[in-house]
Amino acid sequence: MNIYTSSGTIRCKAAKYHFHSSRHHADTLTAEVCSPYDINFSYGDYVTYNGYTLTLQSVDTTTEQARQGCYGDARHYRLTFSDASTALDTTMARDMAVASSSPHSGQPLFSFLCRKPSDVACRIMACLLSREEQEGWTILIAATDGLTTAVSIEDDDVQREAEEPQWTQRLITISEPTSVRQLLNLCLSGTSLTYTVTNRTIRIGYRAERITTPLSYGRNNGLRRITRTADYDNIVTRLRIQGAATNIASTYYQQMIAGSQWSSRIPKGLDLTRLQLPHAYDLGTDIVTGEPLQEPRSWWHTFINDSEAERQYGIHERDIICDGNDPLHPVIYPMIGGVVDSSEDQSQWSAIYPDGQPTPVTVSIVVNTPDYDYTLLNRQDDAAVVITSGRCEGIRLIIQEMSVITSGKTLITMLRTVVNGLTYPNALSPLRSGDGFELYGVAAPQSEIETAERRLSDYAMRYLAIHCHPVITTRVAVDRIFLYRHPEIQLRAGKELVIDSTPMLITELDERSDGEMLVTCQQ
């Protein structure tokens, strides 16, 4: 394998190499070079492997040693090369975004409301551009209508929501320095979207690229060995699931069982304030099969199951709470939001106060509540308003008082907050009429609770469908001669490979110059 300088000339040859490709990590190639003289490697040196370019990241070790009585290749170098996606690991996420009218602090600790893929894409693009001070990165988002939204510094269309996949919006808080890749993983966790990075292009939500040339076991068929392993440790055939307690009143559980004919058999005095599955305590019908239930569901018997999987694999239970403590699951709760109707004048408010005490301390807004009067939950001391659009987007303001002014209008008084040394709202970043907001720690109306219960049920069904069967991992040894004869096959983690007529996702790939190429796949 040749190692090239940044100008394209051959610098030296590698005696051995080891290539490793893994999903959601940068592809790396470790090379060993032997030489009788010093080699001045420099950043920009690169190798090409299977159609991809990998750039020198580090000279890990340099050893000067020769066998006794011999001379020649006494200098041994161990080098690490990686693809362009290593920039996601070495670039730190900061509070900045392209195509945004809101001010950003540029600080490493921040929070923002993630409503759609382009919200995080604009932040990642800004961080990558600030790193290299040049363009060259592209972020593509697969749209639900078949279109593609390209996020770049000139693109004004990234704010359009109709084309993008939608998910439950949530507040992303970065409380310690985080890399761009960690930020991307955090925002996509709990959603069905994945991403790939190829040659400075990030694709979010796309179906994996399929390698159309099929492989199977046997001479001239591409595979020398196939090993299949079934993982039964994570199988789930019976799922109990609850949502978050956000915006749930303490009377929620008692209201659910009040109308049930089986209320006498359900324990009283419980304060279950987590969101439950819809109609969890009615006799009704089974959520999955639609068959009549033979016994009432209760707080200990509320689950969904796959009857066929239970017969085949037995009962494997799992409990999930979608409250944000597990990044693998989304946060599901009744959402209460709207837009600001009016606010007090903030034109003279400063963002920096030498004595550390802002004056005034509070800010008040009026919001429209046409069908429901907002009331604070007595059990929650952290009731807050999160601004979802405008100059204060992502700012969390603690509620001090809520009062109904007239029918359909509520006055909310909040504490001003300090973020990265600046007090919000202020004259440059005020709260204005039309700004969006979301309430936390406020009793949700029944309509919003029922909507959240349906979201919880939909997520439970999707989760059970994926996990009700064992995960089959296929590890294959690929014939290198077959690959040389088929240069169109460019194996890489994140692509789909057809093995014995079955499409499989490549999760990991290892190749040593003195060994086999091993590819790990999952169906």
Short mmCIF file of C-alpha atoms in Angstrom, two decimals:
data_model
loop_
_atom_site.label_atom_id
_atom_site.label_comp_id
_atom_site.label_asym_id
_atom_site.label_seq_id
_atom_site.Cartn_x
_atom_site.Cartn_y
_atom_site.Cartn_z
CA MET A 1 0.00 0.00 0.00
CA ASN A 2 1.39 3.38 -1.07
CA ILE A 3 1.44 6.40 1.25
CA TYR A 4 1.16 9.70 -0.64
CA THR A 5 2.14 13.25 0.20
CA SER A 6 -0.46 16.03 0.05
CA SER A 7 0.81 16.83 -3.47
CA GLY A 8 0.12 13.28 -4.68
CA THR A 9 3.65 11.90 -4.90
CA ILE A 10 4.53 8.59 -3.27
CA ARG A 11 6.27 9.09 0.06
CA CYS A 12 6.78 5.42 0.96
CA LYS A 13 5.14 2.02 1.08
CA ALA A 14 3.43 0.37 4.04
CA ALA A 15 4.65 -3.09 4.99
CA LYS A 16 1.43 -3.97 6.85
CA TYR A 17 -1.93 -2.37 7.43
CA HIS A 18 -5.16 -2.91 9.36
CA PHE A 19 -8.39 -1.27 8.18
CA HIS A 20 -11.39 -0.90 10.52
CA SER A 21 -14.81 0.47 9.64
CA SER A 22 -17.63 0.87 12.15
CA ARG A 23 -21.00 2.61 12.05
CA HIS A 24 -21.08 6.06 13.66
CA HIS A 25 -17.29 6.10 14.06
CA ALA A 26 -14.56 7.29 11.73
CA ASP A 27 -12.97 4.69 9.45
CA THR A 28 -9.35 4.12 10.48
CA LEU A 29 -6.36 2.46 8.87
CA THR A 30 -3.26 1.60 10.89
CA ALA A 31 -0.09 1.16 8.79
CA GLU A 32 3.40 -0.07 9.63
CA VAL A 33 6.33 1.33 7.70
CA CYS A 34 9.95 0.10 7.80
CA SER A 35 12.77 2.25 6.47
CA PRO A 36 16.60 2.51 6.70
CA TYR A 37 16.33 6.30 7.01
CA ASP A 38 14.15 8.90 8.68
CA ILE A 39 10.82 9.75 7.03
CA ASN A 40 9.28 13.14 7.75
CA PHE A 41 5.57 12.38 7.70
CA SER A 42 3.29 15.41 7.78
CA TYR A 43 -0.38 16.22 8.11
CA GLY A 44 -1.95 15.90 4.68
CA ASP A 45 -0.26 12.58 3.82
CA TYR A 46 -2.88 10.08 2.78
CA VAL A 47 -3.64 6.56 1.58
CA THR A 48 -6.41 5.24 -0.65
CA TYR A 49 -8.34 2.16 0.36
CA ASN A 50 -11.24 0.58 -1.48
CA GLY A 51 -12.10 3.83 -3.23
CA TYR A 52 -11.83 6.02 -0.10
CA THR A 53 -9.19 8.52 0.93
CA LEU A 54 -7.88 8.44 4.50
CA THR A 55 -5.65 11.21 5.84
CA LEU A 56 -2.77 10.89 8.30
CA GLN A 57 -3.83 11.72 11.84
CA SER A 58 -0.88 10.66 13.95
CA VAL A 59 2.50 8.93 14.01
CA ASP A 60 1.80 6.69 16.97
CA THR A 61 5.23 5.12 17.53
CA THR A 62 8.71 5.39 16.08
CA THR A 63 11.17 2.61 16.90
CA GLU A 64 14.80 2.43 15.93
CA GLN A 65 15.96 -1.15 16.17
CA ALA A 66 17.86 -3.65 13.99
CA ARG A 67 18.81 -7.26 14.47
CA GLN A 68 22.34 -7.90 15.74
CA GLY A 69 24.91 -7.88 12.94
CA CYS A 70 22.42 -6.46 10.45
CA TYR A 71 21.62 -3.09 9.01
CA GLY A 72 18.82 -1.77 6.80
CA ASP A 73 15.22 -1.25 7.88
CA ALA A 74 16.06 -0.16 11.40
CA ARG A 75 13.31 2.49 11.69
CA HIS A 76 9.76 1.28 12.26
CA TYR A 77 6.78 3.64 12.14
CA ARG A 78 3.21 3.00 13.17
CA LEU A 79 0.78 5.46 11.55
CA THR A 80 -2.94 6.08 11.92
CA PHE A 81 -5.05 7.33 9.00
CA SER A 82 -8.75 8.18 9.12
CA ASP A 83 -11.45 9.46 6.82
CA ALA A 84 -12.99 12.93 6.79
CA SER A 85 -15.61 11.99 9.38
CA THR A 86 -12.95 12.16 12.10
CA ALA A 87 -13.68 15.91 12.06
CA LEU A 88 -16.93 15.10 13.88
CA ASP A 89 -14.91 13.66 16.77
CA THR A 90 -12.26 16.38 16.92
CA THR A 91 -14.59 19.38 16.49
CA MET A 92 -16.31 20.60 19.63
CA ALA A 93 -19.97 21.57 19.57
CA ARG A 94 -20.65 25.20 20.43
CA ASP A 95 -23.67 27.47 20.50
CA MET A 96 -23.75 28.58 16.86
CA ALA A 97 -25.90 27.89 13.80
CA VAL A 98 -26.10 28.81 10.13
CA ALA A 99 -29.30 30.13 8.54
CA SER A 100 -30.60 31.43 11.85
CA SER A 101 -31.83 34.88 12.81
CA SER A 102 -31.41 34.21 16.54
CA PRO A 103 -28.21 35.29 18.31
CA HIS A 104 -25.82 32.59 19.52
CA SER A 105 -23.15 32.83 22.20
CA GLY A 106 -20.55 30.48 20.72
CA GLN A 107 -20.12 28.92 24.17
CA PRO A 108 -19.51 25.16 24.73
CA LEU A 109 -22.35 24.92 27.28
CA PHE A 110 -25.78 25.72 25.85
CA SER A 111 -29.29 24.48 25.23
CA PHE A 112 -31.61 24.58 22.23
CA LEU A 113 -34.94 23.20 21.11
CA CYS A 114 -34.54 20.38 18.59
CA ARG A 115 -37.75 20.18 16.58
CA LYS A 116 -36.51 18.65 13.32
CA PRO A 117 -33.26 17.31 11.79
CA SER A 118 -32.22 20.66 10.31
CA ASP A 119 -32.09 22.21 13.80
CA VAL A 120 -29.08 20.09 14.68
CA ALA A 121 -27.77 20.11 11.08
CA CYS A 122 -27.45 23.92 11.08
CA ARG A 123 -25.46 23.78 14.33
CA ILE A 124 -23.15 21.03 13.10
CA MET A 125 -22.53 22.88 9.85
CA ALA A 126 -21.62 26.09 11.71
CA CYS A 127 -19.15 24.23 13.94
CA LEU A 128 -17.48 22.49 10.98
CA LEU A 129 -17.21 25.75 9.03
CA SER A 130 -15.71 27.58 12.01
CA ARG A 131 -13.11 24.81 12.32
CA GLU A 132 -11.77 24.98 8.77
CA GLU A 133 -12.95 28.44 7.71
CA GLN A 134 -13.85 27.04 4.35
CA GLU A 135 -16.78 25.33 2.73
CA GLY A 136 -16.77 21.73 1.57
CA TRP A 137 -19.14 20.04 3.99
CA THR A 138 -22.66 19.10 2.96
CA ILE A 139 -25.49 17.80 5.15
CA LEU A 140 -28.37 16.06 3.36
CA ILE A 141 -31.65 15.26 5.09
CA ALA A 142 -33.93 12.63 3.58
CA ALA A 143 -37.42 14.09 3.38
CA THR A 144 -40.73 12.32 3.87
CA ASP A 145 -41.97 13.43 0.44
CA GLY A 146 -38.93 12.07 -1.40
CA LEU A 147 -37.17 15.42 -1.69
CA THR A 148 -33.80 16.30 -0.20
CA THR A 149 -32.93 19.35 1.86
CA ALA A 150 -29.28 20.35 1.52
CA VAL A 151 -27.98 22.35 4.48
CA SER A 152 -25.24 24.82 3.62
CA ILE A 153 -24.25 28.29 4.73
CA GLU A 154 -26.17 29.94 1.86
CA ASP A 155 -29.27 27.76 2.12
CA ASP A 156 -32.31 29.68 3.35
CA ASP A 157 -34.65 26.71 2.92
CA VAL A 158 -33.42 24.75 5.92
CA GLN A 159 -36.19 26.28 8.04
CA ARG A 160 -38.93 24.61 5.99
CA GLU A 161 -40.52 21.88 8.07
CA ALA A 162 -42.89 20.27 5.56
CA GLU A 163 -40.14 18.36 3.76
CA GLU A 164 -38.38 16.97 6.81
CA PRO A 165 -39.11 13.96 9.01
CA GLN A 166 -40.85 15.11 12.18
CA TRP A 167 -40.21 13.95 15.71
CA THR A 168 -41.28 14.97 19.17
CA GLN A 169 -39.48 18.22 19.90
CA ARG A 170 -37.28 18.26 22.98
CA LEU A 171 -34.90 20.59 24.73
CA ILE A 172 -31.27 19.54 24.23
CA THR A 173 -29.02 20.71 27.06
CA ILE A 174 -25.23 20.46 26.77
CA SER A 175 -23.87 20.63 30.31
CA GLU A 176 -20.28 19.58 29.54
CA PRO A 177 -18.00 19.99 26.49
CA THR A 178 -19.26 17.71 23.73
CA SER A 179 -18.00 16.76 20.29
CA VAL A 180 -20.06 17.34 17.17
CA ARG A 181 -20.57 13.58 16.74
CA GLN A 182 -21.81 13.24 20.33
CA LEU A 183 -24.26 16.09 19.71
CA LEU A 184 -25.55 14.40 16.56
CA ASN A 185 -25.93 11.05 18.32
CA LEU A 186 -27.77 12.73 21.21
CA CYS A 187 -30.26 14.48 18.94
CA LEU A 188 -30.97 11.35 16.87
CA SER A 189 -31.26 9.03 19.88
CA GLY A 190 -34.77 7.79 20.45
CA THR A 191 -35.72 8.42 16.80
CA SER A 192 -35.78 6.04 13.85
CA LEU A 193 -33.25 8.12 11.93
CA THR A 194 -29.62 7.13 11.36
CA TYR A 195 -26.78 8.90 9.59
CA THR A 196 -23.71 8.13 7.51
CA VAL A 197 -20.63 10.21 6.68
CA THR A 198 -18.85 9.80 3.35
CA ASN A 199 -16.27 12.18 1.89
CA ARG A 200 -17.39 15.27 3.84
CA THR A 201 -21.08 14.59 3.24
CA ILE A 202 -23.40 13.76 6.15
CA ARG A 203 -26.64 11.99 5.22
CA ILE A 204 -29.40 11.94 7.83
CA GLY A 205 -32.39 9.63 7.51
CA TYR A 206 -31.37 7.91 4.29
CA ARG A 207 -31.81 4.22 3.59
CA ALA A 208 -28.48 2.42 3.61
CA GLU A 209 -26.75 2.17 0.23
CA ARG A 210 -27.11 -1.37 -1.08
CA ILE A 211 -24.26 -3.26 -2.73
CA THR A 212 -26.12 -4.97 -5.57
CA THR A 213 -23.54 -7.69 -6.26
CA PRO A 214 -24.77 -10.71 -4.23
CA LEU A 215 -22.39 -12.82 -2.16
CA SER A 216 -22.79 -16.41 -0.97
CA TYR A 217 -20.71 -19.28 0.32
CA GLY A 218 -18.72 -21.34 -2.15
CA ARG A 219 -16.06 -21.12 -4.82
CA ASN A 220 -16.17 -17.91 -6.85
CA ASN A 221 -19.19 -16.72 -4.84
CA GLY A 222 -17.32 -14.28 -2.62
CA LEU A 223 -17.54 -15.82 0.85
CA ARG A 224 -15.06 -18.25 2.36
CA ARG A 225 -16.83 -18.70 5.70
CA ILE A 226 -20.17 -17.72 7.26
CA THR A 227 -20.89 -17.67 11.01
CA ARG A 228 -24.33 -16.75 12.30
CA THR A 229 -24.95 -15.92 15.97
CA ALA A 230 -28.36 -15.37 17.57
CA ASP A 231 -28.59 -12.94 20.49
CA TYR A 232 -31.50 -13.80 22.78
CA ASP A 233 -30.37 -11.52 25.62
CA ASN A 234 -32.21 -8.45 24.31
CA ILE A 235 -35.36 -10.10 22.99
CA VAL A 236 -38.66 -8.56 24.21
CA THR A 237 -42.04 -10.27 23.81
CA ARG A 238 -43.90 -8.46 26.59
CA LEU A 239 -43.40 -4.74 27.08
CA ARG A 240 -44.48 -2.48 29.91
CA ILE A 241 -44.01 1.16 29.08
CA GLN A 242 -44.66 4.51 30.74
CA GLY A 243 -44.05 8.09 29.71
CA ALA A 244 -42.68 11.03 31.67
CA ALA A 245 -44.39 12.75 34.60
CA THR A 246 -44.05 16.18 32.97
CA ASN A 247 -47.34 18.11 32.94
CA ILE A 248 -49.21 15.23 34.62
CA ALA A 249 -51.44 16.10 37.58
CA SER A 250 -51.45 13.95 40.73
CA THR A 251 -55.10 13.06 40.04
CA TYR A 252 -54.23 11.44 36.68
CA TYR A 253 -54.25 7.84 37.95
CA GLN A 254 -57.46 8.19 39.96
CA GLN A 255 -59.22 9.76 36.99
CA MET A 256 -58.18 6.85 34.77
CA ILE A 257 -59.65 4.19 37.05
CA ALA A 258 -62.69 6.20 38.16
CA GLY A 259 -64.81 5.14 35.20
CA SER A 260 -63.64 1.53 35.12
CA GLN A 261 -66.03 -1.20 36.15
CA TRP A 262 -63.02 -2.90 37.74
CA SER A 263 -62.06 0.08 39.90
CA SER A 264 -62.79 -1.90 43.06
CA ARG A 265 -60.02 -4.36 42.12
CA ILE A 266 -57.42 -1.66 41.51
CA PRO A 267 -55.43 -0.31 44.49
CA LYS A 268 -56.51 3.10 45.75
CA GLY A 269 -54.29 5.83 47.12
CA LEU A 270 -51.57 5.43 44.48
CA ASP A 271 -49.96 8.57 43.07
CA LEU A 272 -48.92 7.32 39.64
CA THR A 273 -48.15 10.46 37.70
CA ARG A 274 -46.31 8.96 34.74
CA LEU A 275 -48.05 8.87 31.39
CA GLN A 276 -49.76 5.51 30.75
CA LEU A 277 -50.94 3.63 27.66
CA PRO A 278 -54.36 4.74 26.37
CA HIS A 279 -57.32 3.03 28.04
CA ALA A 280 -54.89 1.13 30.22
CA TYR A 281 -57.44 0.54 32.95
CA ASP A 282 -60.50 -0.26 30.85
CA LEU A 283 -61.63 -3.81 30.15
CA GLY A 284 -62.00 -2.94 26.46
CA THR A 285 -59.95 -4.75 23.83
CA ASP A 286 -56.36 -5.82 23.50
CA ILE A 287 -54.17 -3.04 22.07
CA VAL A 288 -52.35 -5.40 19.69
CA THR A 289 -54.84 -8.09 18.65
CA GLY A 290 -58.13 -6.23 19.07
CA GLU A 291 -59.55 -9.22 20.97
CA PRO A 292 -61.68 -8.64 24.11
CA LEU A 293 -59.68 -8.71 27.32
CA GLN A 294 -60.49 -11.45 29.81
CA GLU A 295 -59.35 -9.43 32.82
CA PRO A 296 -58.87 -5.73 33.54
CA ARG A 297 -55.62 -3.96 32.92
CA SER A 298 -54.15 -2.32 35.97
CA TRP A 299 -51.01 -0.53 37.02
CA TRP A 300 -49.20 -3.90 37.37
CA HIS A 301 -50.82 -5.54 34.32
CA THR A 302 -50.53 -2.86 31.64
CA PHE A 303 -48.40 -4.29 28.85
CA ILE A 304 -48.41 -5.00 25.15
CA ASN A 305 -47.17 -8.28 23.80
CA ASP A 306 -46.54 -10.23 20.63
CA SER A 307 -48.47 -13.48 21.08
CA GLU A 308 -46.74 -15.29 18.21
CA ALA A 309 -43.28 -14.32 19.50
CA GLU A 310 -44.28 -15.44 23.01
CA ARG A 311 -45.22 -18.88 21.68
CA GLN A 312 -41.95 -19.16 19.79
CA TYR A 313 -39.47 -17.65 22.25
CA GLY A 314 -41.32 -17.57 25.57
CA ILE A 315 -42.08 -14.59 27.80
CA HIS A 316 -39.32 -11.98 27.88
CA GLU A 317 -40.40 -8.90 29.80
CA ARG A 318 -39.01 -5.38 29.68
CA ASP A 319 -39.94 -2.13 31.38
CA ILE A 320 -39.32 1.18 29.64
CA ILE A 321 -39.83 4.67 31.02
CA CYS A 322 -39.66 7.39 28.38
CA ASP A 323 -38.67 10.27 30.65
CA GLY A 324 -35.31 11.30 29.21
CA ASN A 325 -33.09 9.37 31.63
CA ASP A 326 -32.35 6.75 28.97
CA PRO A 327 -31.03 8.37 25.76
CA LEU A 328 -32.14 5.32 23.75
CA HIS A 329 -35.79 6.27 24.18
CA PRO A 330 -37.65 9.49 23.37
CA VAL A 331 -39.23 11.70 26.02
CA ILE A 332 -43.01 11.35 25.79
CA TYR A 333 -45.33 13.62 27.76
CA PRO A 334 -48.32 15.93 27.15
CA MET A 335 -46.98 18.99 25.39
CA ILE A 336 -48.47 22.41 26.09
CA GLY A 337 -47.38 25.19 23.78
CA GLY A 338 -48.46 28.30 21.94
CA VAL A 339 -47.31 31.77 20.99
CA VAL A 340 -46.78 34.91 23.05
CA ASP A 341 -49.67 37.36 22.68
CA SER A 342 -47.89 40.36 24.25
CA SER A 343 -45.05 41.17 26.65
CA GLU A 344 -43.81 44.10 28.67
CA ASP A 345 -41.36 46.61 27.23
CA GLN A 346 -37.75 45.34 27.38
CA SER A 347 -36.04 47.99 25.27
CA GLN A 348 -34.02 49.36 28.20
CA TRP A 349 -33.00 46.04 29.74
CA SER A 350 -29.28 45.31 29.88
CA ALA A 351 -27.78 41.83 29.41
CA ILE A 352 -24.83 42.43 31.77
CA TYR A 353 -25.01 43.75 35.32
CA PRO A 354 -21.78 44.52 37.26
CA ASP A 355 -23.38 43.70 40.62
CA GLY A 356 -24.73 40.40 39.31
CA GLN A 357 -28.35 41.30 40.09
CA PRO A 358 -30.50 42.12 37.03
CA THR A 359 -33.15 44.80 37.36
CA PRO A 360 -35.95 44.02 36.83
CA VAL A 361 -35.69 40.45 38.07
CA THR A 362 -38.87 39.18 36.41
CA VAL A 363 -40.49 39.39 32.99
CA SER A 364 -44.20 39.00 32.21
CA ILE A 365 -45.98 37.83 29.09
CA VAL A 366 -49.60 37.32 28.10
CA VAL A 367 -50.52 34.11 26.27
CA ASN A 368 -53.72 32.99 24.59
CA THR A 369 -55.58 30.11 26.28
CA PRO A 370 -58.84 29.90 24.33
CA ASP A 371 -59.96 26.46 25.51
CA TYR A 372 -58.10 25.87 28.74
CA ASP A 373 -56.91 27.81 31.79
CA TYR A 374 -53.30 26.97 32.73
CA THR A 375 -52.70 25.95 36.34
CA LEU A 376 -49.39 25.14 38.03
CA LEU A 377 -48.80 21.70 39.49
CA ASN A 378 -48.31 22.01 43.24
CA ARG A 379 -45.90 19.08 43.35
CA GLN A 380 -43.44 20.66 40.90
CA ASP A 381 -41.19 23.52 41.96
CA ASP A 382 -39.47 23.85 38.58
CA ALA A 383 -42.41 24.98 36.46
CA ALA A 384 -40.91 26.81 33.51
CA VAL A 385 -41.48 28.33 30.10
CA VAL A 386 -39.10 27.27 27.31
CA ILE A 387 -39.02 29.72 24.40
CA THR A 388 -39.17 27.77 21.12
CA SER A 389 -38.68 30.56 18.58
CA GLY A 390 -37.51 34.14 18.33
CA ARG A 391 -34.46 35.88 19.80
CA CYS A 392 -34.66 33.88 23.06
CA GLU A 393 -35.03 30.46 21.45
CA GLY A 394 -33.96 27.66 23.81
CA ILE A 395 -34.03 29.88 26.92
CA ARG A 396 -35.72 28.36 29.99
CA LEU A 397 -37.49 30.81 32.34
CA ILE A 398 -38.74 29.70 35.77
CA ILE A 399 -42.42 30.54 36.36
CA GLN A 400 -43.19 32.62 39.42
CA GLU A 401 -46.91 33.14 38.98
CA MET A 402 -49.75 32.42 36.55
CA SER A 403 -53.09 34.22 36.64
CA VAL A 404 -56.07 34.43 34.31
CA ILE A 405 -56.58 38.00 33.10
CA THR A 406 -59.73 37.48 31.06
CA SER A 407 -61.35 34.51 29.46
CA GLY A 408 -58.82 33.03 27.07
CA LYS A 409 -55.80 35.04 28.26
CA THR A 410 -53.27 34.19 30.98
CA LEU A 411 -50.53 36.37 32.50
CA ILE A 412 -47.29 34.48 33.20
CA THR A 413 -44.58 36.06 35.37
CA MET A 414 -41.13 34.47 35.11
CA LEU A 415 -37.65 34.94 36.51
CA ARG A 416 -35.07 36.25 34.08
CA THR A 417 -32.19 33.83 33.62
CA VAL A 418 -28.43 34.07 33.09
CA VAL A 419 -26.92 32.01 30.25
CA ASN A 420 -23.18 32.18 29.58
CA GLY A 421 -22.91 35.43 31.55
CA LEU A 422 -25.77 37.18 29.76
CA THR A 423 -29.20 37.85 31.28
CA TYR A 424 -32.23 36.95 29.16
CA PRO A 425 -34.46 38.44 27.96
CA ASN A 426 -32.78 41.78 27.25
CA ALA A 427 -32.96 44.69 24.84
CA LEU A 428 -31.08 42.82 22.10
CA SER A 429 -32.81 39.48 22.73
CA PRO A 430 -36.32 40.35 23.90
CA LEU A 431 -39.47 38.30 24.19
CA ARG A 432 -41.87 39.45 21.49
CA SER A 433 -45.40 38.87 20.36
CA GLY A 434 -45.49 35.78 18.15
CA ASP A 435 -42.59 33.98 19.84
CA GLY A 436 -43.33 30.32 20.45
CA PHE A 437 -43.19 28.73 23.88
CA GLU A 438 -43.68 25.41 25.67
CA LEU A 439 -44.79 24.97 29.29
CA TYR A 440 -43.35 22.56 31.83
CA GLY A 441 -44.80 21.82 35.26
CA VAL A 442 -48.29 22.90 34.20
CA ALA A 443 -51.32 20.60 34.32
CA ALA A 444 -52.07 19.46 30.78
CA PRO A 445 -55.63 19.41 29.38
CA GLN A 446 -57.22 16.03 28.70
CA SER A 447 -56.91 16.45 24.92
CA GLU A 448 -53.11 16.79 25.17
CA ILE A 449 -52.91 13.83 27.57
CA GLU A 450 -54.80 11.61 25.12
CA THR A 451 -52.52 12.73 22.26
CA ALA A 452 -49.45 11.87 24.33
CA GLU A 453 -50.94 8.48 25.26
CA ARG A 454 -51.33 7.67 21.55
CA ARG A 455 -47.71 8.67 20.89
CA LEU A 456 -46.64 6.38 23.72
CA SER A 457 -48.65 3.51 22.25
CA ASP A 458 -47.22 4.07 18.75
CA TYR A 459 -43.66 4.05 20.06
CA ALA A 460 -44.32 0.90 22.10
CA MET A 461 -45.65 -0.90 19.02
CA ARG A 462 -42.63 0.08 16.92
CA TYR A 463 -40.22 -0.94 19.68
CA LEU A 464 -41.87 -4.31 20.19
CA ALA A 465 -41.91 -5.05 16.44
CA ILE A 466 -38.13 -4.55 16.30
CA HIS A 467 -37.19 -6.41 19.49
CA CYS A 468 -39.64 -9.35 19.55
CA HIS A 469 -37.17 -11.53 17.64
CA PRO A 470 -33.53 -12.40 18.42
CA VAL A 471 -30.87 -10.32 16.70
CA ILE A 472 -29.03 -12.43 14.13
CA THR A 473 -25.42 -11.35 13.62
CA THR A 474 -23.68 -12.72 10.54
CA ARG A 475 -19.89 -12.65 10.37
CA VAL A 476 -18.36 -13.55 7.02
CA ALA A 477 -14.83 -13.96 5.68
CA VAL A 478 -14.72 -12.34 2.23
CA ASP A 479 -12.61 -13.72 -0.60
CA ARG A 480 -10.16 -10.98 -1.63
CA ILE A 481 -9.73 -12.39 -5.13
CA PHE A 482 -13.49 -12.06 -5.60
CA LEU A 483 -13.26 -8.38 -4.57
CA TYR A 484 -10.40 -7.75 -7.02
CA ARG A 485 -12.59 -9.18 -9.78
CA HIS A 486 -15.50 -6.97 -8.72
CA PRO A 487 -14.10 -3.47 -8.12
CA GLU A 488 -17.66 -2.09 -7.94
CA ILE A 489 -17.98 -3.70 -4.48
CA GLN A 490 -16.79 -1.09 -2.00
CA LEU A 491 -17.40 -2.60 1.42
CA ARG A 492 -17.90 -0.17 4.27
CA ALA A 493 -19.86 -0.05 7.52
CA GLY A 494 -23.29 1.47 7.01
CA LYS A 495 -23.91 -0.14 3.61
CA GLU A 496 -26.20 -3.07 2.86
CA LEU A 497 -24.76 -6.33 1.62
CA VAL A 498 -26.84 -9.09 -0.01
CA ILE A 499 -25.84 -12.48 1.46
CA ASP A 500 -27.75 -15.55 0.27
CA SER A 501 -30.46 -13.29 -1.18
CA THR A 502 -30.96 -11.56 2.21
CA PRO A 503 -30.08 -7.84 2.58
CA MET A 504 -27.94 -7.22 5.67
CA LEU A 505 -26.55 -4.03 7.17
CA ILE A 506 -22.76 -3.93 7.57
CA THR A 507 -22.05 -2.86 11.15
CA GLU A 508 -18.30 -3.51 11.26
CA LEU A 509 -15.46 -4.37 8.90
CA ASP A 510 -11.90 -5.48 9.62
CA GLU A 511 -9.10 -6.29 7.19
CA ARG A 512 -5.45 -7.02 7.82
CA SER A 513 -2.93 -7.14 5.05
CA ASP A 514 -1.66 -10.46 6.42
CA GLY A 515 -5.08 -11.92 7.27
CA GLU A 516 -8.72 -12.17 6.20
CA MET A 517 -11.33 -9.51 5.56
CA LEU A 518 -14.05 -10.03 8.17
CA VAL A 519 -17.43 -8.34 7.76
CA THR A 520 -20.07 -8.23 10.52
CA CYS A 521 -23.69 -7.76 9.42
CA GLN A 522 -27.15 -7.66 10.96
CA GLN A 523 -30.52 -8.23 9.34
#
